[in-house]
Amino acid sequence: MKLELIQGDITKVAADAIVNAANSSLLGGGGVDGAIHRAAGPELLDECRRLYAQGGCPTGQARITKGYRLPARHVIHTVGPVWRGGNQSEEATLARCYKSVFALVEANGLRSVAFPSISTGIYGFPITRAAPIALREIQAAFARLPQLEKVTVVLFSSPDLEVYQRALTQLSTPE
Ligand code: AR6
């Protein structure tokens, strides 16, 4: 089992699946969602339109599509919480996103998955609070899923990467 934290562009990552930080329409948007749709090509939007017709993806849930022109075989779309100050169960909802993604990883027999930092861009979730939630859920998935070989967290900026690296150190050496 292997967890990697890297800085980069998730659309370049070859994995069984990359995760998209989408909105509940699944019809595209800005941030990593826009980048994934641009790189995957219009066939991704066609498949997402069919999911939209079936209700899209409520916050905290996840849906899987093919990866089309991406190096990744699949895209797992999840919808993170919008940060509203921290008293609207945002932390539990963010944890639920990771659990929903790993449920699809399990159901589809995937062995490698790459995540962006869900909710910490346009949705405004403080990254220092999101990082330990993400890392804890990833560690729980490794403990639960024997099929899982590699999880990569792809941070877009070097300050974001440092936040995740610090959070990982703190999780492994709690005071
Ligand atoms: N690779 C990796 N990470 C990226 C990339 C990339 N190519 N591009 C951006 N990020 P955001 P959210 C980082 O805003 O907060 C969309 O409009 C970014 O720096 O993409 O969950 C959706 O349609 C940040 O750290 O997602 C929704 O409406 C992280 O990805 C809404 O934004 C997440 O930022 C979702 O907002």
Short mmCIF file of C-alpha atoms and ligand atoms in Angstrom, two decimals:
data_model
loop_
_atom_site.label_atom_id
_atom_site.label_comp_id
_atom_site.label_asym_id
_atom_site.label_seq_id
_atom_site.Cartn_x
_atom_site.Cartn_y
_atom_site.Cartn_z
CA MET A 1 0.00 0.00 0.00
CA LYS A 2 1.31 3.33 -1.04
CA LEU A 3 0.20 6.93 -0.45
CA GLU A 4 1.86 9.64 -2.49
CA LEU A 5 1.49 13.41 -2.16
CA ILE A 6 2.61 15.27 -5.28
CA GLN A 7 2.33 18.72 -6.79
CA GLY A 8 0.93 18.78 -10.31
CA ASP A 9 -2.01 18.66 -12.68
CA ILE A 10 -4.37 15.73 -12.01
CA THR A 11 -5.41 15.58 -15.68
CA LYS A 12 -1.92 14.22 -16.49
CA VAL A 13 -2.07 11.38 -13.96
CA ALA A 14 -2.38 7.81 -15.25
CA ALA A 15 -4.41 5.87 -12.69
CA ASP A 16 -7.39 3.53 -12.71
CA ALA A 17 -9.39 6.61 -11.71
CA ILE A 18 -8.93 10.29 -11.00
CA VAL A 19 -11.41 12.08 -8.77
CA ASN A 20 -13.25 15.20 -9.90
CA ALA A 21 -14.37 17.88 -7.44
CA ALA A 22 -17.64 18.48 -9.27
CA ASN A 23 -20.95 20.23 -8.55
CA SER A 24 -24.23 18.35 -8.24
CA SER A 25 -25.25 18.97 -11.84
CA LEU A 26 -22.13 17.12 -13.07
CA LEU A 27 -22.30 19.40 -16.11
CA GLY A 28 -18.87 20.96 -15.60
CA GLY A 29 -17.57 24.12 -14.00
CA GLY A 30 -14.32 25.89 -13.16
CA GLY A 31 -11.28 24.69 -11.20
CA VAL A 32 -10.28 21.07 -11.47
CA ASP A 33 -13.72 20.18 -12.92
CA GLY A 34 -13.13 22.49 -15.91
CA ALA A 35 -9.61 21.14 -16.40
CA ILE A 36 -10.82 17.51 -16.35
CA HIS A 37 -13.61 18.17 -18.87
CA ARG A 38 -11.24 20.03 -21.20
CA ALA A 39 -8.68 17.23 -21.09
CA ALA A 40 -11.20 14.36 -21.32
CA GLY A 41 -13.04 15.82 -24.32
CA PRO A 42 -16.74 16.24 -25.11
CA GLU A 43 -17.58 12.55 -24.65
CA LEU A 44 -17.20 13.04 -20.90
CA LEU A 45 -19.87 15.75 -20.91
CA ASP A 46 -22.16 13.46 -22.94
CA GLU A 47 -21.89 10.74 -20.29
CA CYS A 48 -22.35 13.34 -17.51
CA ARG A 49 -25.52 14.63 -19.21
CA ARG A 50 -26.98 11.15 -18.91
CA LEU A 51 -26.15 11.14 -15.18
CA TYR A 52 -27.67 14.62 -14.85
CA ALA A 53 -30.91 13.27 -16.33
CA GLN A 54 -30.86 10.65 -13.56
CA GLY A 55 -30.51 13.28 -10.84
CA GLY A 56 -26.85 14.27 -11.04
CA CYS A 57 -24.84 13.77 -7.86
CA PRO A 58 -26.00 15.06 -4.47
CA THR A 59 -23.37 16.54 -2.14
CA GLY A 60 -21.32 13.83 -0.41
CA GLN A 61 -22.09 11.18 -3.04
CA ALA A 62 -20.03 10.02 -6.05
CA ARG A 63 -20.59 8.82 -9.62
CA ILE A 64 -18.22 7.02 -11.98
CA THR A 65 -17.68 7.61 -15.71
CA LYS A 66 -15.09 6.63 -18.26
CA GLY A 67 -11.95 8.75 -18.66
CA TYR A 68 -12.13 9.19 -22.46
CA ARG A 69 -9.06 11.19 -23.63
CA LEU A 70 -7.51 11.30 -20.15
CA PRO A 71 -4.62 9.00 -19.25
CA ALA A 72 -6.87 7.81 -16.39
CA ARG A 73 -9.32 4.99 -17.21
CA HIS A 74 -12.17 6.42 -15.14
CA VAL A 75 -13.30 9.64 -13.52
CA ILE A 76 -15.04 9.42 -10.15
CA HIS A 77 -17.06 12.60 -9.68
CA THR A 78 -17.85 13.67 -6.15
CA VAL A 79 -19.47 16.81 -4.82
CA GLY A 80 -17.85 18.35 -1.78
CA PRO A 81 -19.54 20.67 0.71
CA VAL A 82 -19.51 24.43 0.27
CA TRP A 83 -17.79 25.87 3.36
CA ARG A 84 -20.35 27.85 5.39
CA GLY A 85 -18.29 28.55 8.51
CA GLY A 86 -17.96 25.00 9.82
CA ASN A 87 -21.26 24.55 11.67
CA GLN A 88 -23.16 22.92 8.80
CA SER A 89 -21.54 19.46 9.10
CA GLU A 90 -19.03 20.41 6.41
CA GLU A 91 -16.32 18.17 7.91
CA ALA A 92 -18.58 15.09 8.06
CA THR A 93 -19.79 15.79 4.53
CA LEU A 94 -16.24 16.04 3.22
CA ALA A 95 -15.37 12.71 4.87
CA ARG A 96 -18.47 11.22 3.22
CA CYS A 97 -17.13 12.27 -0.23
CA TYR A 98 -13.99 10.22 0.32
CA LYS A 99 -16.02 7.25 1.59
CA SER A 100 -18.32 7.46 -1.45
CA VAL A 101 -15.33 7.53 -3.81
CA PHE A 102 -13.76 4.49 -2.13
CA ALA A 103 -17.08 2.61 -2.31
CA LEU A 104 -16.89 3.00 -6.12
CA VAL A 105 -13.19 2.07 -6.10
CA GLU A 106 -14.17 -1.13 -4.30
CA ALA A 107 -17.22 -1.90 -6.46
CA ASN A 108 -15.23 -1.45 -9.68
CA GLY A 109 -12.14 -3.35 -8.53
CA LEU A 110 -9.85 -0.34 -9.04
CA ARG A 111 -6.31 -0.47 -7.72
CA SER A 112 -5.06 3.09 -8.11
CA VAL A 113 -6.82 6.41 -7.59
CA ALA A 114 -5.73 10.06 -7.60
CA PHE A 115 -7.52 12.82 -5.66
CA PRO A 116 -7.44 16.61 -5.88
CA SER A 117 -8.04 18.54 -2.67
CA ILE A 118 -11.85 18.37 -2.70
CA SER A 119 -13.77 21.55 -1.69
CA THR A 120 -10.66 23.67 -0.93
CA GLY A 121 -10.87 25.87 -4.05
CA ILE A 122 -14.09 27.53 -5.19
CA TYR A 123 -16.06 25.85 -2.35
CA GLY A 124 -13.84 27.60 0.24
CA PHE A 125 -13.15 24.74 2.70
CA PRO A 126 -9.99 25.69 4.67
CA ILE A 127 -7.25 23.38 3.40
CA THR A 128 -5.67 23.01 6.86
CA ARG A 129 -8.93 21.45 8.04
CA ALA A 130 -9.54 19.44 4.87
CA ALA A 131 -6.11 17.78 4.68
CA PRO A 132 -6.35 15.64 7.86
CA ILE A 133 -9.89 14.54 6.88
CA ALA A 134 -8.70 13.46 3.43
CA LEU A 135 -5.64 11.65 4.78
CA ARG A 136 -7.59 9.87 7.51
CA GLU A 137 -10.16 8.57 5.01
CA ILE A 138 -7.39 7.42 2.65
CA GLN A 139 -5.66 5.54 5.47
CA ALA A 140 -8.96 3.93 6.46
CA ALA A 141 -9.47 2.81 2.85
CA PHE A 142 -6.02 1.19 2.72
CA ALA A 143 -6.88 -0.69 5.92
CA ARG A 144 -10.23 -1.85 4.52
CA LEU A 145 -9.53 -2.58 0.83
CA PRO A 146 -6.90 -5.21 0.02
CA GLN A 147 -7.21 -4.42 -3.71
CA LEU A 148 -6.01 -0.84 -3.21
CA GLU A 149 -2.38 -0.44 -4.27
CA LYS A 150 -1.82 3.26 -4.70
CA VAL A 151 -3.50 6.54 -3.76
CA THR A 152 -2.05 9.82 -5.02
CA VAL A 153 -3.13 13.22 -3.76
CA VAL A 154 -2.35 15.78 -6.45
CA LEU A 155 -1.95 19.29 -5.06
CA PHE A 156 -2.02 22.15 -7.51
CA SER A 157 0.33 24.51 -5.62
CA SER A 158 3.41 24.00 -3.50
CA PRO A 159 1.85 25.68 -0.41
CA ASP A 160 -1.06 23.20 -0.70
CA LEU A 161 1.41 20.32 -0.95
CA GLU A 162 3.16 21.56 2.21
CA VAL A 163 -0.15 21.65 4.11
CA TYR A 164 -0.82 18.01 3.21
CA GLN A 165 2.76 16.97 4.05
CA ARG A 166 2.48 18.61 7.48
CA ALA A 167 -0.91 17.01 8.10
CA LEU A 168 0.49 13.59 7.20
CA THR A 169 3.38 14.02 9.64
CA GLN A 170 0.96 15.07 12.38
CA LEU A 171 -1.30 12.06 11.74
CA SER A 172 1.64 9.66 11.99
CA THR A 173 3.09 11.31 15.13
CA PRO A 174 0.14 12.57 17.21
CA GLU A 175 1.25 14.55 20.25
N1 AR6 B 1 -5.11 19.43 -10.89
C1 AR6 B 1 -5.12 19.30 -9.54
N2 AR6 B 1 -5.72 20.18 -8.72
C2 AR6 B 1 -6.34 21.25 -9.30
C3 AR6 B 1 -6.38 21.45 -10.70
C4 AR6 B 1 -5.73 20.47 -11.50
N3 AR6 B 1 -5.71 20.57 -12.83
N4 AR6 B 1 -7.09 22.60 -10.93
C5 AR6 B 1 -7.45 23.09 -9.73
N5 AR6 B 1 -7.01 22.30 -8.74
P1 AR6 B 1 -11.88 23.47 -7.09
P2 AR6 B 1 -14.01 22.80 -5.17
C6 AR6 B 1 -7.15 22.41 -7.28
O1 AR6 B 1 -12.25 24.91 -7.05
O2 AR6 B 1 -13.44 23.74 -4.17
C7 AR6 B 1 -16.08 23.80 -9.87
O3 AR6 B 1 -16.62 24.89 -10.57
C8 AR6 B 1 -7.49 23.75 -6.68
O4 AR6 B 1 -6.32 24.55 -6.58
O5 AR6 B 1 -11.55 22.86 -8.41
O6 AR6 B 1 -14.43 21.43 -4.72
C9 AR6 B 1 -17.09 22.68 -9.69
O7 AR6 B 1 -17.94 22.55 -10.82
C10 AR6 B 1 -8.02 23.34 -5.31
O8 AR6 B 1 -6.94 23.10 -4.40
O9 AR6 B 1 -13.04 22.53 -6.43
C11 AR6 B 1 -17.84 23.13 -8.47
O10 AR6 B 1 -18.83 24.08 -8.80
C12 AR6 B 1 -8.70 21.99 -5.58
O11 AR6 B 1 -8.26 21.60 -6.90
C13 AR6 B 1 -16.77 23.79 -7.63
O12 AR6 B 1 -15.77 24.23 -8.56
C14 AR6 B 1 -10.22 22.05 -5.58
O13 AR6 B 1 -10.64 23.30 -6.10
C15 AR6 B 1 -16.12 22.83 -6.68
O14 AR6 B 1 -15.25 23.53 -5.82
#
